[in-house]
CSV table of C-alpha atoms in Angstrom, one decimal:
chain,number,residue,atom,x,y,z
A,1,MET,CA,86.4,116.0,113.4
A,2,GLU,CA,88.1,112.6,113.2
A,3,LYS,CA,91.4,114.1,112.0
A,4,ASN,CA,91.3,116.8,114.7
A,5,LEU,CA,90.4,114.4,117.4
A,6,LEU,CA,93.1,111.9,116.6
A,7,SER,CA,95.8,114.2,115.2
A,8,ASN,CA,97.6,114.3,118.6
A,9,ALA,CA,96.7,110.7,119.6
A,10,GLU,CA,99.6,109.1,121.4
A,11,VAL,CA,100.3,105.4,121.3
A,12,ASP,CA,101.6,104.0,124.6
A,13,GLU,CA,104.6,101.8,125.0
A,14,ASN,CA,102.5,98.6,125.0
A,15,THR,CA,100.8,99.2,121.7
A,16,VAL,CA,101.5,96.6,119.1
A,17,GLU,CA,100.9,98.0,115.6
A,18,GLN,CA,99.3,95.6,113.2
A,19,ASN,CA,101.3,96.7,110.2
A,20,PHE,CA,102.0,93.5,108.3
A,21,GLU,CA,104.3,95.3,105.8
A,22,ASP,CA,106.8,96.0,108.6
A,23,GLU,CA,110.0,94.1,107.9
A,24,GLU,CA,110.5,93.3,111.7
A,25,VAL,CA,107.1,91.6,111.8
A,26,LYS,CA,107.9,89.6,108.6
A,27,GLU,CA,111.1,88.4,110.2
A,28,LYS,CA,109.3,87.1,113.3
A,29,ILE,CA,106.8,85.1,111.3
A,30,ASN,CA,108.2,82.0,109.7
A,31,LYS,CA,105.9,81.0,106.8
A,32,ASP,CA,107.3,77.5,106.9
A,33,MET,CA,106.6,76.7,110.6
A,34,SER,CA,105.3,73.2,111.3
A,35,GLU,CA,102.0,72.6,113.0
A,36,SER,CA,103.8,71.7,116.3
A,37,ASP,CA,105.9,74.9,116.1
A,38,ILE,CA,102.8,77.0,115.6
A,39,ILE,CA,101.1,75.3,118.6
A,40,THR,CA,104.2,75.8,120.7
A,41,ALA,CA,104.4,79.5,119.7
A,42,LEU,CA,100.7,79.9,120.6
A,43,LEU,CA,101.2,78.2,124.0
A,44,ASN,CA,104.2,80.5,124.7
A,45,SER,CA,102.5,83.7,123.6
A,46,ASN,CA,100.9,86.1,125.9
A,47,ALA,CA,97.3,86.3,124.5
A,48,ASP,CA,96.4,88.8,127.3
A,49,ASP,CA,98.8,91.3,125.8
A,50,LYS,CA,96.5,93.5,123.7
A,51,PRO,CA,97.3,96.6,121.7
A,52,THR,CA,96.3,99.8,123.5
A,53,MET,CA,96.0,103.4,122.4
A,54,ILE,CA,95.6,106.7,124.2
A,55,VAL,CA,93.1,109.0,122.4
A,56,PRO,CA,93.0,112.6,123.6
A,57,LEU,CA,89.6,114.1,123.6
A,58,LYS,CA,90.5,117.8,123.1
A,59,ARG,CA,87.1,119.1,123.7
A,60,LEU,CA,87.0,117.6,127.2
A,61,GLY,CA,90.7,117.9,127.8
A,62,ILE,CA,91.1,114.2,128.8
A,63,PRO,CA,92.9,111.2,127.5
A,64,VAL,CA,91.0,107.9,127.0
A,65,THR,CA,93.0,104.7,127.0
A,66,LEU,CA,91.4,102.0,124.9
A,67,LYS,CA,92.5,98.3,124.5
A,68,ALA,CA,91.8,95.8,121.7
A,69,LEU,CA,89.0,93.4,122.2
A,70,THR,CA,88.9,89.7,121.2
A,71,GLY,CA,86.5,88.4,118.6
A,72,LYS,CA,84.3,86.9,121.3
A,73,GLN,CA,84.1,90.2,123.2
A,74,VAL,CA,83.0,92.1,120.0
A,75,SER,CA,80.5,89.4,119.2
A,76,ARG,CA,78.9,89.7,122.7
A,77,VAL,CA,78.6,93.5,122.3
A,78,ARG,CA,77.1,93.0,118.8
A,79,GLU,CA,74.6,90.4,120.1
A,80,ARG,CA,73.5,92.7,123.0
A,81,ASN,CA,72.8,95.5,120.4
A,82,THR,CA,71.1,93.4,117.8
A,83,ARG,CA,67.3,93.1,117.8
A,84,THR,CA,65.0,91.1,115.6
A,85,VAL,CA,62.4,93.1,113.6
A,86,GLU,CA,59.6,91.8,111.4
A,87,LYS,CA,59.1,93.7,108.2
A,88,ARG,CA,56.6,92.5,105.5
A,89,ASN,CA,56.5,89.0,107.0
A,90,LYS,CA,60.3,88.8,107.0
A,91,THR,CA,62.4,88.6,110.1
A,92,GLU,CA,65.5,90.8,110.0
A,93,LYS,CA,68.2,91.4,112.5
A,94,VAL,CA,69.0,95.1,113.0
A,95,LEU,CA,72.1,96.4,114.7
A,96,ASP,CA,71.8,99.5,117.0
A,97,SER,CA,75.0,101.1,115.8
A,98,GLU,CA,75.1,103.8,118.6
A,99,GLY,CA,74.5,101.1,121.3
A,100,PHE,CA,77.2,98.9,119.6
A,101,ASN,CA,79.7,101.7,119.6
A,102,MET,CA,79.0,102.5,123.3
A,103,GLY,CA,79.3,98.9,124.2
A,104,LEU,CA,82.6,98.7,122.4
A,105,ILE,CA,83.9,101.8,124.3
A,106,ILE,CA,82.7,100.5,127.7
A,107,ALA,CA,84.3,97.1,127.1
A,108,SER,CA,87.5,98.5,125.7
A,109,THR,CA,88.2,101.5,128.0
A,110,VAL,CA,91.1,101.0,130.4
A,111,LYS,CA,90.7,104.5,131.8
A,112,PRO,CA,88.8,106.5,132.7
A,113,ASN,CA,86.3,104.3,134.6
A,114,TRP,CA,83.0,105.6,133.0
A,115,SER,CA,81.1,103.9,135.9
A,116,ALA,CA,83.0,105.7,138.6
A,117,PRO,CA,80.5,106.7,141.4
A,118,GLU,CA,81.6,110.3,141.1
A,119,LEU,CA,80.7,110.4,137.4
A,120,LEU,CA,77.4,108.5,137.9
A,121,ASN,CA,76.4,111.0,140.6
A,122,LYS,CA,77.5,114.1,138.7
A,123,PHE,CA,75.7,113.1,135.5
A,124,ARG,CA,72.8,111.4,137.3
A,125,ALA,CA,73.4,108.3,135.4
A,126,SER,CA,72.7,104.6,136.2
A,127,SER,CA,75.6,103.2,134.1
A,128,GLY,CA,78.8,104.0,132.3
A,129,GLU,CA,76.9,104.0,129.0
A,130,GLU,CA,74.6,106.7,130.4
A,131,VAL,CA,77.7,108.7,131.3
A,132,LEU,CA,79.0,108.3,127.8
A,133,LYS,CA,75.7,109.5,126.3
A,134,ARG,CA,75.7,112.6,128.5
A,135,ILE,CA,79.3,113.7,128.0
A,136,LEU,CA,80.4,112.6,124.5
A,137,LEU,CA,79.1,114.0,121.2
A,138,GLY,CA,77.6,111.5,118.7
A,139,GLY,CA,80.6,111.8,116.4
A,140,GLU,CA,83.0,111.2,119.4
A,141,ILE,CA,81.1,108.0,120.2
A,142,SER,CA,81.3,106.8,116.6
A,143,LEU,CA,85.0,107.7,116.4
A,144,LEU,CA,86.0,105.9,119.6
A,145,GLY,CA,84.0,102.9,118.4
A,146,ASP,CA,86.0,102.9,115.2
A,147,VAL,CA,89.3,103.1,117.1
A,148,VAL,CA,88.3,100.1,119.2
A,149,LEU,CA,87.5,98.1,116.0
A,150,GLU,CA,90.8,99.2,114.4
A,151,LEU,CA,92.8,98.2,117.5
A,152,SER,CA,91.0,94.9,117.4
A,153,GLY,CA,92.1,94.2,113.9
A,154,TYR,CA,88.9,94.8,112.0
A,155,ASN,CA,90.5,97.1,109.4
A,156,ILE,CA,93.2,94.8,108.1
A,157,SER,CA,92.9,94.5,104.4
A,158,ILE,CA,93.4,91.2,102.4
A,159,ASP,CA,96.5,92.9,100.8
A,160,ASP,CA,98.1,93.3,104.2
A,161,ILE,CA,97.6,89.6,104.9
A,162,LYS,CA,98.9,88.5,101.4
A,163,ASN,CA,102.1,90.5,102.0
A,164,LEU,CA,103.1,88.1,104.8
């Protein structure tokens, strides 16, 4: 399903690929930058410019535009979907993975607006998450959640970082 769903995925013009093996990226990053050069570069950077990706959902015949999330945004979604459970006199934190993926999708979606009044009325839903539950298959929810995490830099390997 994943291969079929993403095989025709388009990446829009604003997408920034996080491929650290790319020579162009290596040239832009000076390993010997001083502390003040790094701070100046950060001050001059546009932190609001986040990678985006258009994912076509063939089954529904619609494109979904997703943007990367910051670490803080991902942490908030994770916290909202983590509950404390007591097992054998031990307290454990358990992540609701379906809720986590839906939260990631809602926070990351540029378009469509899952909370549009027309969708809420059509699907008799009280929120965008309810709309997602009613129209997307479980695998589609999981896949879109994975795309959000990938866009947000969660699948960068240590080897990619070392190659800088």
